[in-house]
């Protein structure tokens, strides 16, 4: 088993690192054992053992021996794996991912990582890859690829303190982490894998992609298909970072997120998909879609997070969980559809943001500041993909994209706040004349009609199919000079109530069983 590998030389190696620093050519025995066994399992397509080594042994060795330093270089370990080109690319992919997580990478290392991804994806796209890899590893490849692109754009945008050498390198390697290159690789993986066609055939019962979690049990390879699948999520994420939400959601269309899929088989993929899907819908005013999906994923995390406590992604799961609660609070403040939220999630939400949500309904400057605060905390780290103009005065522009998206969001909030008075009156009346409502709101009738049309516009959105959908909990129509109000009735849900009472009863019975009768 992967978890039983020998780590006896850990202490000696750590002291050696302390004495002489990091030596990229020094390969401890446990690392030799790790790469030899991993290479053998990949050749044998032993997915279970690969997963155990990738998730277990690699993390254990990293924690014990390489906490603040990189792993041995690929040149140092290549002799133990028959100089295998594909394995060396996979090893370097893990090497750079570890480097980004534990040590701040240099510009040269960022460029080298881009070159490695280019080589790895080129082999997958144009070579013959006859191996099976765990879905977790394949997801991590796509996830890290997008993360390193985002990190490079943020790094490049901080021009103020760049050295002359860094500027020369940026000019020389201007194609490294180019936005078109990133998008082209992801799109090429989607197209070459034919994953969209596979998912369409699955709906007709002609494929078993989801049922097998993307694995090929007929001796083939899952690498291209699953990379293509996860690349659709990667495209959604990249387009969200660029502020192109419509295109991002179109890239995700082949995946039916209302059902279980391969994206739900990896917790990181599941959370990333729903986080960006929900955020994109929030920015496109499709509040009900955002609320429904945030509700589902938050309920899932609430029920299952204890199973991921030992996972290296646990902290990231908790962080995204908190961010999605903040996004749910924003969505519900702009579109009060509480009926779409399960009571468990609503209870957690009120505990975390109940007071702020109440203050956000006041529609004053304090409320406006709270919208700003929650958005800034929960939004993705937006990027400016274009390189700097080196001939001009070098300044930091890494916050420009974030400021633009914040400005657009707060502009929408201001417009929504101006309609609060209309919604208040519509909730009180089932029918009211235009003249009467105009007098209550202290405006003339033409102005009121404009406000009502604005309300209609702001409470309707266009879904991915091009249909106009309502996001309002209170709607109306005009019948000559009469306003007739349509209020949606929430469907009563008894299931949650009974489940909670059953859990309470089980707790009482357990307590009673502990009591010894005299």
Coordinates of C-alpha atoms in Angstrom, one line a residue:
X1 CA 0.0 0.0 0.0
X2 CA 1.1 3.5 -0.8
X3 CA 0.8 4.7 2.8
X4 CA 3.3 2.1 4.1
X5 CA 6.4 3.4 2.2
X6 CA 9.5 3.9 4.3
X7 CA 10.3 7.5 5.4
X8 CA 13.3 6.6 7.7
X9 CA 15.7 9.1 6.0
X10 CA 13.4 12.1 6.6
X11 CA 15.3 13.5 9.7
X12 CA 18.7 13.1 8.0
X13 CA 17.5 14.8 4.9
X14 CA 15.9 17.7 6.8
X15 CA 19.1 18.3 8.7
X16 CA 21.1 18.1 5.4
X17 CA 18.7 20.7 3.9
X18 CA 19.3 22.9 6.9
X19 CA 23.1 22.6 6.7
X20 CA 23.7 22.9 3.0
X21 CA 20.4 24.3 1.7
X22 CA 18.3 22.8 -1.1
X23 CA 20.1 20.5 -3.5
X24 CA 18.0 19.7 -6.6
X25 CA 20.1 16.6 -7.4
X26 CA 19.8 15.0 -4.0
X27 CA 17.2 12.2 -4.2
X28 CA 16.3 10.6 -0.8
X29 CA 15.6 6.8 -0.8
X30 CA 11.9 7.4 0.0
X31 CA 11.6 9.7 -3.0
X32 CA 13.3 7.0 -5.2
X33 CA 10.8 4.5 -3.9
X34 CA 7.9 6.9 -4.5
X35 CA 8.8 7.6 -8.1
X36 CA 9.6 4.0 -8.9
X37 CA 6.3 2.7 -7.5
X38 CA 4.3 5.5 -9.0
X39 CA 5.9 4.9 -12.4
X40 CA 5.1 1.1 -12.2
X41 CA 1.5 1.7 -11.1
X42 CA 1.0 4.1 -14.0
X43 CA 2.4 1.6 -16.5
X44 CA 0.1 -1.1 -15.0
X45 CA -2.9 1.3 -15.0
X46 CA -3.5 0.5 -11.3
X47 CA -5.7 3.6 -10.6
X48 CA -6.3 2.7 -7.0
X49 CA -2.6 2.6 -6.1
X50 CA -1.9 5.7 -8.2
X51 CA -4.6 7.5 -6.2
X52 CA -3.3 6.3 -2.9
X53 CA 0.2 7.5 -3.8
X54 CA -0.9 10.8 -5.3
X55 CA -3.3 11.7 -2.4
X56 CA -1.4 10.0 0.4
X57 CA 2.3 9.4 -0.1
X58 CA 3.0 12.6 -2.1
X59 CA 1.3 14.7 0.6
X60 CA 3.1 12.9 3.4
X61 CA 6.5 13.2 1.8
X62 CA 5.9 16.9 1.1
X63 CA 4.9 17.6 4.7
X64 CA 7.8 15.7 6.2
X65 CA 10.7 16.4 3.8
X66 CA 9.8 19.3 1.5
X67 CA 7.8 21.7 3.7
X68 CA 9.7 24.8 2.7
X69 CA 11.7 23.5 -0.3
X70 CA 11.0 22.0 -3.8
X71 CA 11.1 18.3 -4.5
X72 CA 14.2 16.9 -6.3
X73 CA 14.5 18.1 -9.9
X74 CA 13.1 16.0 -12.8
X75 CA 16.6 15.4 -14.1
X76 CA 17.6 13.8 -10.8
X77 CA 14.7 11.3 -10.8
X78 CA 14.5 10.5 -14.5
X79 CA 17.1 7.8 -14.3
X80 CA 14.8 5.8 -11.9
X81 CA 11.9 5.8 -14.4
X82 CA 13.7 4.8 -17.6
X83 CA 13.8 8.5 -18.7
X84 CA 10.1 8.2 -19.6
X85 CA 9.1 11.4 -21.2
X86 CA 5.4 11.4 -20.2
X87 CA 6.1 10.4 -16.6
X88 CA 8.7 13.2 -16.3
X89 CA 6.1 15.7 -17.5
X90 CA 3.6 14.4 -14.9
X91 CA 6.3 14.6 -12.2
X92 CA 7.2 18.2 -13.2
X93 CA 3.5 19.1 -13.1
X94 CA 3.4 17.9 -9.5
X95 CA 6.8 19.6 -8.8
X96 CA 5.6 23.0 -9.9
X97 CA 2.2 22.6 -8.1
X98 CA 4.1 21.8 -4.9
X99 CA 6.4 24.8 -5.5
X100 CA 3.5 27.2 -5.9
X101 CA 1.9 25.9 -2.7
X102 CA 5.0 25.9 -0.4
X103 CA 7.5 28.4 -1.9
X104 CA 7.0 31.6 -3.8
X105 CA 8.0 30.9 -7.5
X106 CA 10.4 33.0 -9.4
X107 CA 9.5 34.5 -12.8
X108 CA 11.7 31.9 -14.5
X109 CA 9.9 29.1 -12.7
X110 CA 6.5 30.5 -13.7
X111 CA 7.7 30.5 -17.4
X112 CA 9.1 26.9 -17.0
X113 CA 5.8 25.7 -15.6
X114 CA 4.0 27.2 -18.6
X115 CA 6.4 25.3 -20.9
X116 CA 5.8 22.1 -19.0
X117 CA 2.0 22.4 -19.3
X118 CA 2.4 23.2 -23.1
X119 CA 4.5 20.0 -23.5
X120 CA 2.1 17.9 -21.3
X121 CA -1.1 19.0 -23.0
X122 CA 0.6 18.7 -26.5
X123 CA 1.3 15.0 -25.7
X124 CA -2.3 14.4 -24.6
X125 CA -3.7 16.2 -27.6
X126 CA -1.3 15.0 -30.4
X127 CA 0.3 11.8 -28.9
X128 CA -0.9 8.4 -27.9
X129 CA -1.6 8.4 -24.2
X130 CA -2.3 4.9 -23.0
X131 CA -2.8 5.3 -19.2
X132 CA -5.5 5.8 -16.6
X133 CA -5.1 8.5 -14.0
X134 CA -7.3 9.3 -11.0
X135 CA -10.0 11.9 -11.7
X136 CA -8.6 13.9 -8.7
X137 CA -5.2 14.2 -10.4
X138 CA -6.7 15.2 -13.8
X139 CA -8.9 17.8 -12.1
X140 CA -5.9 19.2 -10.2
X141 CA -4.1 19.6 -13.5
X142 CA -6.8 21.8 -15.0
X143 CA -7.4 23.6 -11.7
X144 CA -3.7 24.4 -11.2
X145 CA -3.3 25.4 -14.9
X146 CA -6.0 28.1 -14.4
X147 CA -4.7 29.1 -11.0
X148 CA -1.1 29.6 -12.3
X149 CA -2.5 31.7 -15.2
X150 CA -4.4 33.8 -12.7
X151 CA -1.3 34.1 -10.5
X152 CA 0.9 35.1 -13.4
X153 CA -1.5 37.8 -14.5
X154 CA -1.6 39.2 -11.0
X155 CA 2.2 39.0 -10.7
X156 CA 2.8 40.7 -14.1
X157 CA 0.3 43.5 -13.2
X158 CA 2.4 44.5 -10.2
X159 CA 5.0 46.4 -12.3
X160 CA 6.0 49.1 -9.8
X161 CA 8.8 47.2 -8.1
X162 CA 9.9 44.9 -11.0
X163 CA 13.7 44.6 -11.5
X164 CA 15.3 45.3 -14.9
X165 CA 16.0 41.6 -15.2
X166 CA 12.3 40.7 -14.7
X167 CA 11.2 43.2 -17.3
X168 CA 13.7 41.8 -19.8
X169 CA 12.3 38.3 -19.1
X170 CA 8.7 39.5 -19.5
X171 CA 9.5 41.0 -22.8
X172 CA 11.4 38.0 -24.0
X173 CA 8.8 35.4 -23.0
X174 CA 5.7 37.5 -23.8
X175 CA 3.8 34.4 -25.0
X176 CA 4.1 32.7 -21.6
X177 CA 0.7 32.4 -19.9
X178 CA -0.9 34.4 -22.8
X179 CA -4.7 34.4 -22.4
X180 CA -5.2 33.1 -25.9
X181 CA -2.8 30.3 -25.3
X182 CA -4.6 29.3 -22.1
X183 CA -8.1 29.4 -23.7
X184 CA -6.8 27.6 -26.8
X185 CA -5.4 24.7 -24.7
X186 CA -8.6 24.3 -22.7
X187 CA -10.8 24.5 -25.8
X188 CA -8.6 22.1 -27.7
X189 CA -8.9 19.5 -24.9
X190 CA -12.7 19.9 -25.0
X191 CA -12.8 19.5 -28.8
X192 CA -10.2 16.7 -29.2
X193 CA -11.8 14.6 -26.4
X194 CA -15.2 14.9 -28.1
X195 CA -16.6 15.2 -24.6
X196 CA -19.7 17.2 -25.7
X197 CA -20.6 14.4 -28.2
X198 CA -20.0 11.8 -25.4
X199 CA -22.3 13.6 -23.0
X200 CA -25.0 14.0 -25.7
X201 CA -24.8 10.3 -26.4
X202 CA -25.0 9.5 -22.7
X203 CA -28.4 11.3 -22.6
X204 CA -29.6 8.8 -25.2
X205 CA -28.2 5.8 -23.2
X206 CA -25.4 5.1 -25.7
X207 CA -22.5 6.1 -23.3
X208 CA -21.6 5.3 -19.7
X209 CA -19.3 8.2 -19.0
X210 CA -20.9 9.4 -15.8
X211 CA -21.7 5.9 -14.5
X212 CA -18.0 5.0 -14.7
X213 CA -16.8 8.3 -13.4
X214 CA -15.0 8.8 -16.7
X215 CA -12.8 5.7 -16.4
X216 CA -12.3 3.3 -19.3
X217 CA -12.8 -0.3 -18.1
X218 CA -12.0 -1.8 -21.6
X219 CA -8.3 -1.2 -21.4
X220 CA -8.3 2.3 -22.9
X221 CA -7.3 5.7 -21.4
X222 CA -9.5 8.2 -19.5
X223 CA -6.9 11.0 -19.6
X224 CA -8.1 12.9 -22.7
X225 CA -11.8 12.5 -22.0
X226 CA -11.7 13.5 -18.4
X227 CA -9.3 16.4 -19.1
X228 CA -11.7 17.6 -21.8
X229 CA -14.6 17.3 -19.3
X230 CA -12.8 19.3 -16.6
X231 CA -11.6 21.9 -19.2
X232 CA -15.2 23.0 -19.6
X233 CA -15.2 24.0 -15.9
X234 CA -11.7 25.5 -16.5
X235 CA -13.2 27.7 -19.3
X236 CA -16.0 28.8 -17.0
X237 CA -13.5 29.9 -14.4
X238 CA -11.2 31.7 -16.9
X239 CA -14.2 33.6 -18.4
X240 CA -15.4 34.6 -14.9
X241 CA -11.9 35.9 -14.1
X242 CA -12.1 38.0 -17.3
X243 CA -15.6 39.2 -16.4
X244 CA -17.2 37.5 -19.4
X245 CA -20.0 35.6 -17.5
X246 CA -22.2 34.9 -20.5
X247 CA -19.5 33.0 -22.4
X248 CA -18.4 31.2 -19.2
X249 CA -21.9 29.8 -18.7
X250 CA -22.1 28.8 -22.4
X251 CA -18.9 26.8 -21.9
X252 CA -20.6 24.8 -19.1
X253 CA -23.8 24.1 -20.9
X254 CA -23.0 20.5 -21.9
X255 CA -22.7 19.6 -18.2
X256 CA -26.1 19.2 -16.6
X257 CA -25.4 20.7 -13.1
X258 CA -28.9 19.8 -11.9
X259 CA -27.8 16.1 -11.8
X260 CA -24.8 14.2 -10.4
X261 CA -21.9 14.0 -12.8
X262 CA -18.2 13.5 -13.0
X263 CA -17.7 17.0 -11.7
X264 CA -19.3 16.0 -8.4
X265 CA -16.9 13.0 -8.0
X266 CA -14.1 15.4 -7.0
X267 CA -15.0 17.8 -4.2
X268 CA -12.7 20.6 -5.5
X269 CA -14.3 20.3 -8.9
X270 CA -17.8 20.3 -7.5
X271 CA -17.2 23.4 -5.4
X272 CA -15.4 25.3 -8.1
X273 CA -18.1 24.6 -10.7
X274 CA -21.0 25.8 -8.5
X275 CA -19.1 28.8 -7.0
X276 CA -18.3 30.2 -10.5
X277 CA -21.7 29.2 -11.9
X278 CA -23.5 30.9 -9.0
X279 CA -21.3 34.0 -9.2
X280 CA -21.8 34.3 -13.0
X281 CA -25.6 34.1 -12.5
X282 CA -25.4 36.7 -9.7
X283 CA -23.6 39.1 -12.1
X284 CA -26.1 38.4 -14.8
X285 CA -29.1 39.1 -12.5
X286 CA -30.2 35.5 -12.6
X287 CA -30.6 35.5 -8.9
X288 CA -32.9 32.5 -8.5
X289 CA -30.5 30.2 -10.4
X290 CA -27.6 31.4 -8.2
X291 CA -29.7 30.9 -5.0
X292 CA -30.8 27.4 -6.0
X293 CA -27.2 26.2 -6.7
X294 CA -25.6 27.9 -3.7
X295 CA -28.3 26.3 -1.5
X296 CA -27.6 22.8 -2.9
X297 CA -23.8 23.0 -2.6
X298 CA -23.9 24.6 0.9
X299 CA -26.2 21.9 2.1
X300 CA -23.9 19.2 0.6
X301 CA -20.8 20.7 2.3
X302 CA -22.7 21.0 5.6
X303 CA -23.6 17.3 5.5
X304 CA -20.2 16.0 4.3
X305 CA -17.4 18.3 5.4
X306 CA -16.4 16.1 8.3
X307 CA -15.3 13.4 5.7
X308 CA -12.7 15.9 4.2
X309 CA -11.0 16.9 7.5
X310 CA -7.8 15.0 6.6
X311 CA -7.9 16.1 2.9
X312 CA -5.2 18.6 1.8
X313 CA -8.1 20.6 0.3
X314 CA -10.0 21.0 3.6
X315 CA -9.0 24.6 4.2
X316 CA -9.9 25.6 0.7
X317 CA -13.3 23.8 1.1
X318 CA -14.0 25.9 4.3
X319 CA -12.9 29.1 2.6
X320 CA -15.1 28.6 -0.5
X321 CA -18.0 27.6 1.9
X322 CA -17.7 31.0 3.7
X323 CA -17.5 32.9 0.4
X324 CA -20.6 31.1 -1.0
X325 CA -22.6 32.0 2.1
X326 CA -21.6 35.7 1.5
X327 CA -22.7 35.3 -2.2
X328 CA -26.0 33.8 -1.1
X329 CA -26.5 36.7 1.3
X330 CA -26.0 39.1 -1.6
X331 CA -28.3 37.2 -3.8
X332 CA -31.1 37.0 -1.2
X333 CA -30.7 40.7 -0.4
X334 CA -31.2 41.6 -4.1
X335 CA -33.9 39.0 -4.7
X336 CA -35.6 37.9 -1.4
X337 CA -36.5 34.3 -2.5
X338 CA -36.0 32.7 0.9
X339 CA -38.4 29.9 -0.1
X340 CA -35.6 28.5 -2.4
X341 CA -33.3 28.0 0.6
X342 CA -33.4 24.9 2.8
X343 CA -33.9 25.6 6.5
X344 CA -30.5 24.2 7.5
X345 CA -28.7 26.5 5.1
X346 CA -31.0 29.4 6.1
X347 CA -30.2 28.8 9.7
X348 CA -26.4 28.9 9.0
X349 CA -26.9 32.0 6.8
X350 CA -28.8 33.9 9.5
X351 CA -26.1 33.0 12.0
X352 CA -23.3 34.3 9.8
X353 CA -24.9 37.2 8.0
X354 CA -28.4 37.7 9.6
X355 CA -27.5 41.1 11.1
X356 CA -25.8 42.4 8.0
X357 CA -28.7 41.3 5.7
X358 CA -31.1 43.2 7.9
X359 CA -29.0 46.3 7.6
X360 CA -28.6 45.8 3.8
X361 CA -32.4 46.2 3.5
X362 CA -32.2 49.8 4.8
X363 CA -31.0 51.1 1.4
X364 CA -28.7 53.8 2.8
X365 CA -24.9 54.4 2.6
X366 CA -24.2 51.8 5.4
X367 CA -26.1 49.1 3.4
X368 CA -24.2 50.1 0.3
X369 CA -20.9 49.7 2.2
X370 CA -22.0 46.2 3.3
X371 CA -22.7 45.2 -0.3
X372 CA -19.2 46.4 -1.1
X373 CA -17.7 44.5 1.8
X374 CA -19.4 41.1 1.0
X375 CA -18.7 41.4 -2.7
X376 CA -15.0 42.1 -2.1
X377 CA -14.7 39.2 0.3
X378 CA -16.5 36.6 -1.9
X379 CA -15.6 37.5 -5.5
X380 CA -13.0 35.7 -7.6
X381 CA -9.6 37.4 -8.1
X382 CA -10.3 39.1 -11.4
X383 CA -7.4 39.5 -13.8
X384 CA -6.3 41.9 -16.5
X385 CA -5.0 39.5 -19.2
X386 CA -3.2 42.1 -21.4
X387 CA 0.5 42.7 -20.8
X388 CA 1.8 46.1 -19.6
X389 CA 3.1 48.8 -22.0
X390 CA 6.8 48.7 -21.0
X391 CA 7.5 52.1 -22.7
X392 CA 5.2 53.9 -20.3
X393 CA 5.7 54.6 -16.6
X394 CA 5.5 51.3 -14.8
X395 CA 2.6 51.2 -12.3
X396 CA 0.6 48.5 -10.5
X397 CA -2.6 47.7 -12.3
X398 CA -3.5 44.3 -10.6
X399 CA -6.6 45.8 -8.9
X400 CA -8.0 47.4 -12.0
X401 CA -10.2 44.5 -13.1
X402 CA -11.5 44.0 -9.5
X403 CA -12.4 47.7 -9.2
X404 CA -14.3 47.6 -12.6
X405 CA -16.4 44.5 -11.6
X406 CA -17.1 46.0 -8.1
X407 CA -18.2 49.3 -9.8
X408 CA -20.6 47.4 -12.1
X409 CA -22.0 45.4 -9.2
X410 CA -22.5 48.4 -7.0
X411 CA -24.2 50.3 -9.9
X412 CA -26.7 47.5 -10.1
X413 CA -27.2 47.6 -6.4
X414 CA -28.0 51.3 -6.5
X415 CA -30.6 50.7 -9.2
X416 CA -32.1 47.9 -7.1
X417 CA -32.2 50.1 -4.0
X418 CA -34.2 52.8 -5.9
X419 CA -36.9 50.3 -6.5
X420 CA -37.3 49.2 -2.9
X421 CA -40.3 51.5 -2.3
X422 CA -42.3 50.0 -5.2
X423 CA -41.7 46.4 -3.9
X424 CA -42.9 47.5 -0.4
X425 CA -46.2 48.8 -1.7
X426 CA -46.7 45.8 -4.0
X427 CA -46.4 43.4 -1.1
X428 CA -49.2 45.3 0.8
X429 CA -51.8 45.5 -2.0
X430 CA -53.4 43.0 -4.3
X431 CA -54.8 45.7 -6.5
X432 CA -54.1 49.5 -6.5
X433 CA -54.6 52.2 -9.0
X434 CA -51.7 53.9 -10.7
X435 CA -52.8 57.3 -9.4
X436 CA -53.1 56.1 -5.8
X437 CA -49.6 54.5 -5.9
X438 CA -48.2 57.6 -7.5
X439 CA -49.6 59.8 -4.7
X440 CA -48.2 57.4 -2.0
X441 CA -44.7 57.5 -3.7
X442 CA -45.0 61.2 -4.2
X443 CA -44.3 61.1 -7.9
X444 CA -46.5 61.9 -11.0
X445 CA -48.1 59.1 -13.0
X446 CA -45.7 59.1 -16.0
X447 CA -42.7 58.8 -13.6
X448 CA -44.4 56.0 -11.7
X449 CA -45.0 54.1 -15.0
X450 CA -41.3 54.5 -15.7
X451 CA -40.4 53.1 -12.3
X452 CA -42.8 50.2 -12.8
X453 CA -41.2 49.3 -16.1
X454 CA -37.7 49.6 -14.5
X455 CA -38.9 47.2 -11.8
X456 CA -40.1 44.8 -14.5
X457 CA -36.7 45.0 -16.3
X458 CA -34.7 44.5 -13.1
X459 CA -36.7 41.5 -11.9
X460 CA -36.4 39.7 -15.2
X461 CA -33.4 38.1 -16.9
X462 CA -32.6 36.0 -20.0
X463 CA -31.7 32.4 -19.3
X464 CA -29.1 30.4 -21.3
X465 CA -31.9 29.2 -23.7
X466 CA -32.8 32.8 -24.5
X467 CA -36.1 32.8 -22.5
X468 CA -37.1 35.7 -20.3
X469 CA -37.5 34.5 -16.7
X470 CA -38.8 36.3 -13.7
X471 CA -36.7 36.5 -10.5
X472 CA -39.3 38.5 -8.5
X473 CA -41.1 37.2 -5.4
X474 CA -43.7 39.9 -6.1
X475 CA -44.8 40.5 -9.7
X476 CA -47.6 42.5 -11.3
X477 CA -49.4 43.5 -14.5
X478 CA -51.1 46.7 -15.6
X479 CA -54.8 46.5 -16.4
X480 CA -55.5 50.0 -17.9
X481 CA -55.0 52.2 -14.8
X482 CA -55.1 49.3 -12.3
X483 CA -52.0 47.5 -11.0
X484 CA -52.8 43.8 -10.2
X485 CA -50.3 42.1 -8.0
X486 CA -49.2 38.5 -8.4
X487 CA -47.4 37.1 -5.3
X488 CA -45.8 33.7 -5.6
X489 CA -46.9 31.3 -2.8
X490 CA -44.1 29.4 -1.3
X491 CA -44.6 25.6 -1.3
X492 CA -44.6 24.3 2.2
X493 CA -41.8 21.8 2.8
X494 CA -42.3 19.4 5.6
X495 CA -39.4 17.0 4.9
X496 CA -36.7 19.1 6.7
X497 CA -38.9 19.6 9.7
X498 CA -39.5 15.9 10.2
X499 CA -35.9 15.0 9.6
X500 CA -34.8 17.4 12.3
X501 CA -37.3 16.0 14.7
X502 CA -36.1 12.5 13.9
X503 CA -32.5 13.5 14.6
X504 CA -33.6 15.1 17.9
X505 CA -35.5 12.0 18.9
X506 CA -32.5 9.7 18.1
X507 CA -30.4 12.0 20.3
X508 CA -32.9 11.7 23.1
X509 CA -33.0 7.9 22.8
X510 CA -29.2 7.7 22.8
X511 CA -29.1 9.8 26.0
X512 CA -31.7 7.6 27.6
X513 CA -29.7 4.4 26.7
X514 CA -26.7 5.9 28.5
X515 CA -28.6 6.3 31.8
X516 CA -28.3 3.2 34.0
X517 CA -31.5 2.3 35.7
X518 CA -31.0 1.6 39.4

